[in-house]
PDB file of C-alpha atoms (C1' of nucleotides) in Angstrom:
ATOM      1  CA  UNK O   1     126.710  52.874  15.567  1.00  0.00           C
ATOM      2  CA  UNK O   2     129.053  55.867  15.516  1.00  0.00           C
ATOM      3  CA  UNK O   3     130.516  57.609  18.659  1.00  0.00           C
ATOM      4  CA  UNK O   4     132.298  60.415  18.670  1.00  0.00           C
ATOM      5  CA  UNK O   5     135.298  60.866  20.755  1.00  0.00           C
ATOM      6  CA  UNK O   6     133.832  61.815  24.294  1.00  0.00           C
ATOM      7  CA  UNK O   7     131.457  59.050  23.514  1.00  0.00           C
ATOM      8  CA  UNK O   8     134.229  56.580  23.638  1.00  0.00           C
ATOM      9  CA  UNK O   9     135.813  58.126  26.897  1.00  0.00           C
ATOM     10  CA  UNK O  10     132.296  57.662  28.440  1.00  0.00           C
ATOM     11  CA  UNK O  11     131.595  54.071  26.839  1.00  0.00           C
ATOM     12  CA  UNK O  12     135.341  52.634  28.117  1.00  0.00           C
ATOM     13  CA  UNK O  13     134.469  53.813  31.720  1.00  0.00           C
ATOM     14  CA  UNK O  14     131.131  51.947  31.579  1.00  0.00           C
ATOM     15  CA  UNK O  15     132.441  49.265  30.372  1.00  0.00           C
ATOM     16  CA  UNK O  16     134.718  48.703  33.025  1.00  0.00           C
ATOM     17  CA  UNK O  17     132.253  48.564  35.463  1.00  0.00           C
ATOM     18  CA  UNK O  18     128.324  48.723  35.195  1.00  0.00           C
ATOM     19  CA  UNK O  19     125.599  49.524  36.110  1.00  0.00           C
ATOM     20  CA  UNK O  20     126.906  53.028  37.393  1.00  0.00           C
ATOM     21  CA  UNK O  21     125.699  56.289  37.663  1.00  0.00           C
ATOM     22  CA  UNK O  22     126.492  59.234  36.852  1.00  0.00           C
ATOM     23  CA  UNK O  23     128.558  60.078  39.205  1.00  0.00           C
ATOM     24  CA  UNK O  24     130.430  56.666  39.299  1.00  0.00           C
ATOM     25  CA  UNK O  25     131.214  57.268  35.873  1.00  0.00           C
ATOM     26  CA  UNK O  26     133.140  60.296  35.997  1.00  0.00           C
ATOM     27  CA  UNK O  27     134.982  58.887  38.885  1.00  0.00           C
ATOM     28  CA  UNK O  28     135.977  55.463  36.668  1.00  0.00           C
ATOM     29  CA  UNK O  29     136.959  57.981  34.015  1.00  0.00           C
ATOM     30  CA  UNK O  30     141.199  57.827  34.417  1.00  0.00           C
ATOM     31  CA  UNK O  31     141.306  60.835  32.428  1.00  0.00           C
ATOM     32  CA  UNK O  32     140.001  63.261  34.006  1.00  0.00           C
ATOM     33  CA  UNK O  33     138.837  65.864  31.361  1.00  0.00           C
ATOM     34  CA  UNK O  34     137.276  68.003  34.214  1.00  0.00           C
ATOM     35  CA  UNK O  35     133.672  67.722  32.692  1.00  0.00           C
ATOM     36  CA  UNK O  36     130.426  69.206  34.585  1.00  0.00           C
ATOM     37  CA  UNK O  37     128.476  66.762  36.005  1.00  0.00           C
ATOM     38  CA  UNK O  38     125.333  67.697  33.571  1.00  0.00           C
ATOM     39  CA  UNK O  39     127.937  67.229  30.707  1.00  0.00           C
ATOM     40  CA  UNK O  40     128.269  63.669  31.214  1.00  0.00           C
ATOM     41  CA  UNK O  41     124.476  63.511  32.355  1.00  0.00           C
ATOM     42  CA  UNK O  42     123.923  64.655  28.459  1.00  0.00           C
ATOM     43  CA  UNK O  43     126.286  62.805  26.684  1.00  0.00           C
ATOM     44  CA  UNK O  44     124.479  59.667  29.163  1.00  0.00           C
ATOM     45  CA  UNK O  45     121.126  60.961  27.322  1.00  0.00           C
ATOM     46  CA  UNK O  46     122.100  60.935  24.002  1.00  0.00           C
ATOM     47  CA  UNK O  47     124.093  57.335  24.323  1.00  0.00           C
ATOM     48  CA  UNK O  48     120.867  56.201  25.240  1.00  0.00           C
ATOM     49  CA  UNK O  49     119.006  57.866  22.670  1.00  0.00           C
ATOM     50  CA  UNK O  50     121.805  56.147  20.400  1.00  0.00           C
ATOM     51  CA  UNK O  51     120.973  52.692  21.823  1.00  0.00           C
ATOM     52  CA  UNK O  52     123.961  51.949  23.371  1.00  0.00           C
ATOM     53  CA  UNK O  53     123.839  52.534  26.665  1.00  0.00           C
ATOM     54  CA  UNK O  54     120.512  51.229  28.512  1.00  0.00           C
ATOM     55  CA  UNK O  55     119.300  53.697  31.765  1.00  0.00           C
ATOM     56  CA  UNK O  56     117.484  51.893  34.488  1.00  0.00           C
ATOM     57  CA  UNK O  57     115.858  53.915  37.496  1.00  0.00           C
ATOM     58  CA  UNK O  58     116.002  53.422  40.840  1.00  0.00           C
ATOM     59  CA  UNK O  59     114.752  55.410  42.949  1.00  0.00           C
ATOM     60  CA  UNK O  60     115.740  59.030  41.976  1.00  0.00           C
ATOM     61  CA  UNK O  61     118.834  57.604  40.137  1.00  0.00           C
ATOM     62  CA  UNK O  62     119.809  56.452  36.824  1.00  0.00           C
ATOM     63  CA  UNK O  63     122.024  53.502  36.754  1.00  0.00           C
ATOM     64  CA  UNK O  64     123.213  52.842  32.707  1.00  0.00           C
ATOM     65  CA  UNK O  65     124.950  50.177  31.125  1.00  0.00           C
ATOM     66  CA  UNK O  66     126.376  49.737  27.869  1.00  0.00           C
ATOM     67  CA  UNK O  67     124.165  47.729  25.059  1.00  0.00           C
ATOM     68  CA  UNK O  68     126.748  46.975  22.939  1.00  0.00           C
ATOM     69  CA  UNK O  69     129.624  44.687  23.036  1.00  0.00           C
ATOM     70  CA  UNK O  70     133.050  46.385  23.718  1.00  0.00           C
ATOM     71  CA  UNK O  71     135.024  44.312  21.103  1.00  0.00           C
ATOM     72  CA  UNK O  72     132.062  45.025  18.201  1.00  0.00           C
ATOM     73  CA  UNK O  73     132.524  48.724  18.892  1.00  0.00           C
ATOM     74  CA  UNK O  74     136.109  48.526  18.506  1.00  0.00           C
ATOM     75  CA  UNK O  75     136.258  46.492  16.114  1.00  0.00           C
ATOM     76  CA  UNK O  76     133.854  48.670  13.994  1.00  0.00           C
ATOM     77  CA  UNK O  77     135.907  51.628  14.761  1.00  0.00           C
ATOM     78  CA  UNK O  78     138.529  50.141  13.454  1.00  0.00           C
ATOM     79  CA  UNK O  79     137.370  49.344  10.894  1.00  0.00           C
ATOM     80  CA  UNK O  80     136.560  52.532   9.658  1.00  0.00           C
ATOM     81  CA  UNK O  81     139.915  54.063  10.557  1.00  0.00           C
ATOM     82  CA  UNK O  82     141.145  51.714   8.462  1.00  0.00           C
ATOM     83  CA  UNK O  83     138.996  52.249   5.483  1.00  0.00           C
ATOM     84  CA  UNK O  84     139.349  56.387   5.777  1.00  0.00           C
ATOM     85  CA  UNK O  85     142.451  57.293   7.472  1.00  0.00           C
ATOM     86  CA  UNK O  86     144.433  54.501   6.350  1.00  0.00           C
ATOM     87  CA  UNK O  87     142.993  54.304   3.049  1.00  0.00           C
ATOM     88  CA  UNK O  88     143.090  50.136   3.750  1.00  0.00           C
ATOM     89  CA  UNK O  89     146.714  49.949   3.948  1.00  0.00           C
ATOM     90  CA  UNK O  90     148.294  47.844   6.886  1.00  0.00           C
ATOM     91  CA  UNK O  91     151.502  49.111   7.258  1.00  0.00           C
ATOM     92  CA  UNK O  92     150.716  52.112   9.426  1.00  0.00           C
ATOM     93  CA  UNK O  93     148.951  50.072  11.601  1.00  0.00           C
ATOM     94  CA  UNK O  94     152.114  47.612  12.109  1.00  0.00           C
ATOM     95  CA  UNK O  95     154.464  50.610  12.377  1.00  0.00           C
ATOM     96  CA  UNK O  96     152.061  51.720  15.309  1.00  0.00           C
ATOM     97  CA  UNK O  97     152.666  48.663  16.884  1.00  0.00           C
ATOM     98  CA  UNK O  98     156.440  48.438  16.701  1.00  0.00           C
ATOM     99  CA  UNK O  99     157.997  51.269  16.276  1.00  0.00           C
ATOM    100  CA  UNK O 100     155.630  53.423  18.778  1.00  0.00           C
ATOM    101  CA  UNK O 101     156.320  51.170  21.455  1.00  0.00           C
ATOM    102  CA  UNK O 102     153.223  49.915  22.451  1.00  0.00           C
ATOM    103  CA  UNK O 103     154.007  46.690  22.849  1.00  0.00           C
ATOM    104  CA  UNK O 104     155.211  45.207  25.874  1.00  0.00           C
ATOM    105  CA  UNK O 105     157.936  42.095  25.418  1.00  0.00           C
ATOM    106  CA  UNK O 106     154.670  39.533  26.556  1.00  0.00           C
ATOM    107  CA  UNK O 107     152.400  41.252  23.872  1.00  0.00           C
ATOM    108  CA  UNK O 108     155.016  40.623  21.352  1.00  0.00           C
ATOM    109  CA  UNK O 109     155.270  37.114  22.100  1.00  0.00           C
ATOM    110  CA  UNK O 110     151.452  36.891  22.123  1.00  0.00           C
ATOM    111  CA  UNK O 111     151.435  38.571  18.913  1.00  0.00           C
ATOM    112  CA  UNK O 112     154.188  36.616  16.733  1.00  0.00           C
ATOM    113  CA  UNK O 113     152.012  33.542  18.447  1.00  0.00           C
ATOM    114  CA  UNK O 114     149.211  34.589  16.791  1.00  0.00           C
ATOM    115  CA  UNK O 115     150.815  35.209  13.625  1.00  0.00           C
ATOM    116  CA  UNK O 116     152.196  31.568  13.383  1.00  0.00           C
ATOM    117  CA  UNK O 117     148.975  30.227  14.398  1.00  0.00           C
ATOM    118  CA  UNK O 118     147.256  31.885  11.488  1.00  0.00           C
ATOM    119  CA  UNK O 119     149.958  31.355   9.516  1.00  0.00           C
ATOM    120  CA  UNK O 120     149.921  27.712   9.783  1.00  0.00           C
ATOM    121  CA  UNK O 121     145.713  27.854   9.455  1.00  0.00           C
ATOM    122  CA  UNK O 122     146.702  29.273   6.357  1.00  0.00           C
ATOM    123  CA  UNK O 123     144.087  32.189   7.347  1.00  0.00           C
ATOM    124  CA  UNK O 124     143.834  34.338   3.324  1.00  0.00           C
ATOM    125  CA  UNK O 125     146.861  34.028   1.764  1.00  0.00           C
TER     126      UNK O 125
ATOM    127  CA  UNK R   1     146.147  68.993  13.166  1.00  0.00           C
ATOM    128  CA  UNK R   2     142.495  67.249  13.372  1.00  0.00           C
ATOM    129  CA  UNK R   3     140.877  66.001  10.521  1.00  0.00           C
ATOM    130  CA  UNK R   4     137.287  65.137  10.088  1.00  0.00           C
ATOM    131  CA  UNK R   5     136.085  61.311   8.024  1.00  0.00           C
ATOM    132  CA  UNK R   6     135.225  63.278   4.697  1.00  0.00           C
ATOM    133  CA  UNK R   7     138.713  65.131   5.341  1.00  0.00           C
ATOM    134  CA  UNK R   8     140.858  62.376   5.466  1.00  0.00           C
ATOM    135  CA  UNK R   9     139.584  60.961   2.258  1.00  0.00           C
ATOM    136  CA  UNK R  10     140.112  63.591   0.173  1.00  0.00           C
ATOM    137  CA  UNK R  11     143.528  64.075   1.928  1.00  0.00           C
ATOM    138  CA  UNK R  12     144.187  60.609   1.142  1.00  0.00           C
ATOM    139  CA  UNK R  13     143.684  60.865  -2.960  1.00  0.00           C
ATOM    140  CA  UNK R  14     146.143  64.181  -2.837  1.00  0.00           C
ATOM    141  CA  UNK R  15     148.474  62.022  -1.382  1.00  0.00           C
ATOM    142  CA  UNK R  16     148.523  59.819  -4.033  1.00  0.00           C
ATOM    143  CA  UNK R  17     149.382  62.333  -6.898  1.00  0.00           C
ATOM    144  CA  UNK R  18     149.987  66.432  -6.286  1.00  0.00           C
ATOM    145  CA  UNK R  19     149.739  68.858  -7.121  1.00  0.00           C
ATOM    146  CA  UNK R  20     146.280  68.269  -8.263  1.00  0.00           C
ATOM    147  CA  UNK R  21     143.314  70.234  -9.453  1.00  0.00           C
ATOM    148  CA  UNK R  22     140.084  69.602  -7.505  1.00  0.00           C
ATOM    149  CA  UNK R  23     138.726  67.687 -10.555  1.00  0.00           C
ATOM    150  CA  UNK R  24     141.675  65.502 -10.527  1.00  0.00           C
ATOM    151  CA  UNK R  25     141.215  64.918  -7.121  1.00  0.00           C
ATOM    152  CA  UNK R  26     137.714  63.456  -7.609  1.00  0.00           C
ATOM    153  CA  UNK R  27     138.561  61.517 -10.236  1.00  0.00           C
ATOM    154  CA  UNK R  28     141.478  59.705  -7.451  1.00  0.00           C
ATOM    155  CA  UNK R  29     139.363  58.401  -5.164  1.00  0.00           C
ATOM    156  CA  UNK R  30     138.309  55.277  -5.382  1.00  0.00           C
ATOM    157  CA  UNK R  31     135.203  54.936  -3.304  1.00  0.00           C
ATOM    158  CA  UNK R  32     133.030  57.329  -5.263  1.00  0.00           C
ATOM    159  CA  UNK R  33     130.848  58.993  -2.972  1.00  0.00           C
ATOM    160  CA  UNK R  34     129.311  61.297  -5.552  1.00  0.00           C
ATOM    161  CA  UNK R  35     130.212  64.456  -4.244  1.00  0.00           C
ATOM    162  CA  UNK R  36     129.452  67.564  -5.966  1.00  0.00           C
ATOM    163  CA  UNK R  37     132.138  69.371  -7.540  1.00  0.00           C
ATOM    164  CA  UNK R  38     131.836  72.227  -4.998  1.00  0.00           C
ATOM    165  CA  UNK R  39     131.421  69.748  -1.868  1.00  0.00           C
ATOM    166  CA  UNK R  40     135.044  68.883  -2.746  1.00  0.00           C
ATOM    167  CA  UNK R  41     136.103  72.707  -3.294  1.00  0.00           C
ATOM    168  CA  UNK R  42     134.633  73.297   0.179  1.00  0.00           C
ATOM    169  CA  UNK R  43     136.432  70.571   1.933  1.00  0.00           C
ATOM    170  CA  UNK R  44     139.445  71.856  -0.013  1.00  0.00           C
ATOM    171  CA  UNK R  45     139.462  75.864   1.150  1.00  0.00           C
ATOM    172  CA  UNK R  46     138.716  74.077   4.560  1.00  0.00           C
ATOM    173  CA  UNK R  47     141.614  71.974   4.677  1.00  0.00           C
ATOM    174  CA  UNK R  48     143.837  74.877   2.976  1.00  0.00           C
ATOM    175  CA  UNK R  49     142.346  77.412   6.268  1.00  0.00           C
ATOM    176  CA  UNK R  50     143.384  74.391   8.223  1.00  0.00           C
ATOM    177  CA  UNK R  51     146.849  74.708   6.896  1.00  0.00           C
ATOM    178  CA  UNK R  52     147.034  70.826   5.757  1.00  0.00           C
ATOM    179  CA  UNK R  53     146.973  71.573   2.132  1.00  0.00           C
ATOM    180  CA  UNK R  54     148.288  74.156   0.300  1.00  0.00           C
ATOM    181  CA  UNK R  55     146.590  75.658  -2.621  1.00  0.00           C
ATOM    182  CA  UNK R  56     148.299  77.041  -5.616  1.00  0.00           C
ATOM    183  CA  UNK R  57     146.597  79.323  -8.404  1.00  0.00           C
ATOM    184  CA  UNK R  58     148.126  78.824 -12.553  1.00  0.00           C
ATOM    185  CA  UNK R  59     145.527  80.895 -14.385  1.00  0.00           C
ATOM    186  CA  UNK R  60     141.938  79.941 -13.343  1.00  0.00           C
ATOM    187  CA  UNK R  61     142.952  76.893 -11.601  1.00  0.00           C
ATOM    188  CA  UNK R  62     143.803  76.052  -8.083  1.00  0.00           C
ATOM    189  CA  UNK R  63     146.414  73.463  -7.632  1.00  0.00           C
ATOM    190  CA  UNK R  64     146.413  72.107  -4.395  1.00  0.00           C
ATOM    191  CA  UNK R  65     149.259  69.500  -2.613  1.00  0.00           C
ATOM    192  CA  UNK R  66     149.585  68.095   0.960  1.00  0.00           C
ATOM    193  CA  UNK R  67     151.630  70.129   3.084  1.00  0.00           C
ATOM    194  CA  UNK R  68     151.668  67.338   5.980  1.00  0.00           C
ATOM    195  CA  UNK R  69     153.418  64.308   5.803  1.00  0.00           C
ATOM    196  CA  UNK R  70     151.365  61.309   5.595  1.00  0.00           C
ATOM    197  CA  UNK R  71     152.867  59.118   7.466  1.00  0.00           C
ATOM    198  CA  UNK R  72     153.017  61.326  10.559  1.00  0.00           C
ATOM    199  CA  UNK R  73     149.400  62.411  10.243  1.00  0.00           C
ATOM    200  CA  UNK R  74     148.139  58.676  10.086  1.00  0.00           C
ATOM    201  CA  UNK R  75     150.521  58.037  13.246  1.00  0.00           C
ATOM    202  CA  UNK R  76     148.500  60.773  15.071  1.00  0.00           C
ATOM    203  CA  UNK R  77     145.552  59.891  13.918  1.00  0.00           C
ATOM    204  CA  UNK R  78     146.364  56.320  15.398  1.00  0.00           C
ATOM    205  CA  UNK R  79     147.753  57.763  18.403  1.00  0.00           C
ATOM    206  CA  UNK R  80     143.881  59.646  19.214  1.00  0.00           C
ATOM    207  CA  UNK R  81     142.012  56.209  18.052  1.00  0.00           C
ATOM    208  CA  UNK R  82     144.293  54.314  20.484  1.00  0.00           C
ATOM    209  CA  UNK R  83     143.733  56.335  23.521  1.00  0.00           C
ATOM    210  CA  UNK R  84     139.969  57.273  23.261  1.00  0.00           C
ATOM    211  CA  UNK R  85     138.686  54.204  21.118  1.00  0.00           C
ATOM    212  CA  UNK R  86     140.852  51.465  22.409  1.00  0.00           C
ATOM    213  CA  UNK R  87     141.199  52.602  25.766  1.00  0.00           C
ATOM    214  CA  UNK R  88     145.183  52.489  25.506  1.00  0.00           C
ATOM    215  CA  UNK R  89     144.847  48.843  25.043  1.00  0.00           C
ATOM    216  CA  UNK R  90     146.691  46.973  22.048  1.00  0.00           C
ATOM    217  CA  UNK R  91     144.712  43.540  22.224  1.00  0.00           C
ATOM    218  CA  UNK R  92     142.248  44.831  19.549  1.00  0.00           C
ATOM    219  CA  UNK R  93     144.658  45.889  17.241  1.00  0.00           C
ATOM    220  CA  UNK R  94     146.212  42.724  17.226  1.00  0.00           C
ATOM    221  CA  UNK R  95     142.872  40.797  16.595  1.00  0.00           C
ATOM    222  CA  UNK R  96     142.162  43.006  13.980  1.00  0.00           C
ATOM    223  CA  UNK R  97     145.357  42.683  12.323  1.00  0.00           C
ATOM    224  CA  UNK R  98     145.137  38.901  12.044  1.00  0.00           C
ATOM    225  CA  UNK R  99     141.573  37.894  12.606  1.00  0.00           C
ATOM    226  CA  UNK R 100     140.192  40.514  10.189  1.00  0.00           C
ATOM    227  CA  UNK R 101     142.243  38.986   7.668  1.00  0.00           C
ATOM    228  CA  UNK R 102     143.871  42.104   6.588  1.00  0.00           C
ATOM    229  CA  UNK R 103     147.607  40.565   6.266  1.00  0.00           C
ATOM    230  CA  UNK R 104     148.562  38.195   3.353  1.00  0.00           C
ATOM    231  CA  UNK R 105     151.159  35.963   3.837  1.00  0.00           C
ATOM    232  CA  UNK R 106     153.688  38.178   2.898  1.00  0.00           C
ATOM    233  CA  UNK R 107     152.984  41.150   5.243  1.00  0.00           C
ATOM    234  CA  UNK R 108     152.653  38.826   8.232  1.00  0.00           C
ATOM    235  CA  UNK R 109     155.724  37.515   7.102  1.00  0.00           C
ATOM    236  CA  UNK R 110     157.319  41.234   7.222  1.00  0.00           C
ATOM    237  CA  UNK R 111     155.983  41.542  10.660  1.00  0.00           C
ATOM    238  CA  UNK R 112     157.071  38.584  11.925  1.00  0.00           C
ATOM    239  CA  UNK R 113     160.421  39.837  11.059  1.00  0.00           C
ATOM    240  CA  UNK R 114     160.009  43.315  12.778  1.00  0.00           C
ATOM    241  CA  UNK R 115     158.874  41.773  15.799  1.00  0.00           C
ATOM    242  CA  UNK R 116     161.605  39.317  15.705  1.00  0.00           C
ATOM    243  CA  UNK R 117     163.735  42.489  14.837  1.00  0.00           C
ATOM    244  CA  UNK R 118     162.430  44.299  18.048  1.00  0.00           C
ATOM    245  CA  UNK R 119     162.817  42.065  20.198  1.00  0.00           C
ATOM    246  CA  UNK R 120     166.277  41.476  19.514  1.00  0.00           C
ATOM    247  CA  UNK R 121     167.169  45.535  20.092  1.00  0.00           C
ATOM    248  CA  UNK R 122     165.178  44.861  23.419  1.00  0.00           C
ATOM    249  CA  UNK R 123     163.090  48.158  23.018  1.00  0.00           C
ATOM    250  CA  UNK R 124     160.478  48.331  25.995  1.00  0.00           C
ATOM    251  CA  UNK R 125     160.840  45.611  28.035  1.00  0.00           C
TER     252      UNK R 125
ATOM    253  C1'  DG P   1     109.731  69.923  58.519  1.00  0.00           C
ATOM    254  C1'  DA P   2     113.314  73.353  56.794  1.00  0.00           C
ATOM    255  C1'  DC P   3     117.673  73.462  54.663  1.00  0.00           C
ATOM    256  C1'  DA P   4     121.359  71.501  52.118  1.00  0.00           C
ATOM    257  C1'  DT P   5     122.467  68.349  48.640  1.00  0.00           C
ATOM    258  C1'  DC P   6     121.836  65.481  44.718  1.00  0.00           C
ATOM    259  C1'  DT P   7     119.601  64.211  40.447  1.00  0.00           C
ATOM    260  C1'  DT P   8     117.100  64.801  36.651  1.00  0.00           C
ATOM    261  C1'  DT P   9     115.192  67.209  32.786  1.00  0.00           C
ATOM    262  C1'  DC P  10     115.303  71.087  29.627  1.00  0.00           C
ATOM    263  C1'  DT P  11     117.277  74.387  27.148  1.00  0.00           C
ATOM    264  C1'  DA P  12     121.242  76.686  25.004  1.00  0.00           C
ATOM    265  C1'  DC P  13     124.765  77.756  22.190  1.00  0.00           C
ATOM    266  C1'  DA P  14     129.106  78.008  19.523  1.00  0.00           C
ATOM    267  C1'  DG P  15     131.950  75.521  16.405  1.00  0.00           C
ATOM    268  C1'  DA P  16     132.662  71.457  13.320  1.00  0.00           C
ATOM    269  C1'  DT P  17     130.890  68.638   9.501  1.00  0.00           C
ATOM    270  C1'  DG P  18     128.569  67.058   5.416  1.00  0.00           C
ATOM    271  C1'  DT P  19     126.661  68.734   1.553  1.00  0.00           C
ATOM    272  C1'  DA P  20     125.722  71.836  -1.831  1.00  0.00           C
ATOM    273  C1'  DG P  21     123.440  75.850  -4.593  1.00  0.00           C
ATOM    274  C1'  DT P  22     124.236  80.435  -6.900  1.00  0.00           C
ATOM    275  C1'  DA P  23     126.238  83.935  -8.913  1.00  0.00           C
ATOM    276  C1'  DT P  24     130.180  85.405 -11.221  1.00  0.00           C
ATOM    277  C1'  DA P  25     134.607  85.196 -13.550  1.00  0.00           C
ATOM    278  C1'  DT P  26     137.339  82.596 -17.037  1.00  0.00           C
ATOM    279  C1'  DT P  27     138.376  79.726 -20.724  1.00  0.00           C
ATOM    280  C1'  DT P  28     137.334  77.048 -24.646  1.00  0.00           C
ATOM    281  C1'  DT P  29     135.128  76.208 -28.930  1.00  0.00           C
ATOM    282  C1'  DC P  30     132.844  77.117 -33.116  1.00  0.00           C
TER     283       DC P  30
ATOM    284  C1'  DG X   1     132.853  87.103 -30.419  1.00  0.00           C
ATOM    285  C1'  DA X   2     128.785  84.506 -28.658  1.00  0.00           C
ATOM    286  C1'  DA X   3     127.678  80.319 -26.535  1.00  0.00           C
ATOM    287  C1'  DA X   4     129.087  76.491 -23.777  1.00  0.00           C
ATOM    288  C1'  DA X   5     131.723  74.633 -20.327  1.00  0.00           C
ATOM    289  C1'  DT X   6     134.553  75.414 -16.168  1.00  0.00           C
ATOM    290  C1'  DA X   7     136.253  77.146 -12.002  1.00  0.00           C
ATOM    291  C1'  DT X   8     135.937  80.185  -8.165  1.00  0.00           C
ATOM    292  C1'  DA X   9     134.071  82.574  -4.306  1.00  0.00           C
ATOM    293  C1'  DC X  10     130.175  83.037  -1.248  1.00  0.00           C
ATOM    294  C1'  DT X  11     126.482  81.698   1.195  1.00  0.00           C
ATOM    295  C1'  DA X  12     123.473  78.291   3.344  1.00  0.00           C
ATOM    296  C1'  DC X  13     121.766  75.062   6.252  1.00  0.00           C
ATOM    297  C1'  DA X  14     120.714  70.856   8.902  1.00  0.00           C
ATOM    298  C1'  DT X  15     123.282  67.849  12.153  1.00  0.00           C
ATOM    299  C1'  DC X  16     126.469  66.557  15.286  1.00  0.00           C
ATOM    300  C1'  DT X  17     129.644  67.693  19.154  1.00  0.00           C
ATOM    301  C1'  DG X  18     131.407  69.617  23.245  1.00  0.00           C
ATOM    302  C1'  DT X  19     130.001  71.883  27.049  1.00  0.00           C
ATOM    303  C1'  DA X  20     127.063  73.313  30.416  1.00  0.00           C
ATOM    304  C1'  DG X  21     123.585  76.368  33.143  1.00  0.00           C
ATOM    305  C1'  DA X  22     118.925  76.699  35.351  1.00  0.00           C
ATOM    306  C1'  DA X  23     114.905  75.042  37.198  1.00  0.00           C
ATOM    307  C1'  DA X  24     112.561  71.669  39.545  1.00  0.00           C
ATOM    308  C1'  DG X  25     112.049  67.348  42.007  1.00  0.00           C
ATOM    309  C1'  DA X  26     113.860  63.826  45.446  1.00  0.00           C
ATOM    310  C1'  DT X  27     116.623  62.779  49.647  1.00  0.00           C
ATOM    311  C1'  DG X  28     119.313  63.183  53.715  1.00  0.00           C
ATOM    312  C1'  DT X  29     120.005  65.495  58.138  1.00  0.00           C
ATOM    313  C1'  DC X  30     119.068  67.906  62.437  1.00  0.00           C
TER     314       DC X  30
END
DNA sequence: GACATCTTTCTACAGATGTAGTATATTTTC
DNA sequence: GAAAATATACTACATCTGTAGAAAGATGTC
């Protein structure tokens, strides 16, 4: 399932707390892009057409909820990044990680962690 | 500078050996998706009105060549997918980097190393 | 219960994208 | 130099995206 970029914004606020309305939504939304109500009330609509966010009434209100895992969806996007921007080459992706300081000294740890453990599994090569 | 999925494709076979007629350019990328001749020529005069290609005439033939670095328009690309996708979060790029398999030994090796190396220069905490 | 306030549902619309066909100009090949 | 093969320049068109207004229905408030 592909979402486009305001799809995303929308789908990371829901996630972090559901159900929610419409309204809720826009306030969990930490950047605030200033959208009209009825704009996230469509991009709601179409999500659901989409199938991955369900809409449940109550009352006058629609509550949603996302229908798809978080880590699938990312993991999918990532996937295709991969495949079209980065043409399947890691390297950017490590640089991005280093070098653009998006690790925090805890993450790194974590991370060379990780590597050993998979390392030592013998995970591919 | 945005580019769209079909975009970065063909941006990504210039890459690999300009200047380049359009024909040549088919012929580089690997995932044939069995676009038309002119298909590419459109995505071409788009990407030359978007300024990210340049587009050179000898006789008949257009030559075209990247006039954006690669590295810096994957690290912007990245940038984008890590804010809207990912939320700002780096957890799934690690997964992906070592559960998806997409290191061999030797590039988690190399990482490894940068990490180690990053630590050491104590860049952000 | 009339008025203000939300919500929902519909409709709209411009610009981006994927995907190419056509007509025309050029070059190559006998 | 006529026919075949190429390349270019234009035009086209359905979808998807971002963005929202308007109309109509539901609720809250005195």
């Amino acid at each position: 399932m592909k979402l486009s970029e305001a799809e995303w914004q929308i789908m990371n606020a829901l996630w972090k707390k559901y159900p929610a309305t419409a309204r809720e939504i826009i306030g969990q939304m930490e950047t605030d892009n200033g959208w009209a109500y009825t704009t996230v009330k469509t991009m709601l609509t179409r999500l659901a057409a989409k199938g991955v966010v369900g809409e449940e009434k109550r009352g006058n209100t629609s509550w949603y909820m996302p229908l798809v895992d978080q880590s699938s969806a990312r993991k999918s996007a990532l996937e295709t990044v991969f495949d079209r921007v980065l043409d399947g080459t890691v390297a950017p992706l490590m640089n991005f990680l280093i070098e653009e300081r998006k690790l925090s000294r805890k993450e790194r740890e974590e991370l060379i962690r990780m590597l050993r453990e998979s390392e030592r599994k013998g995970k591919k090569t």
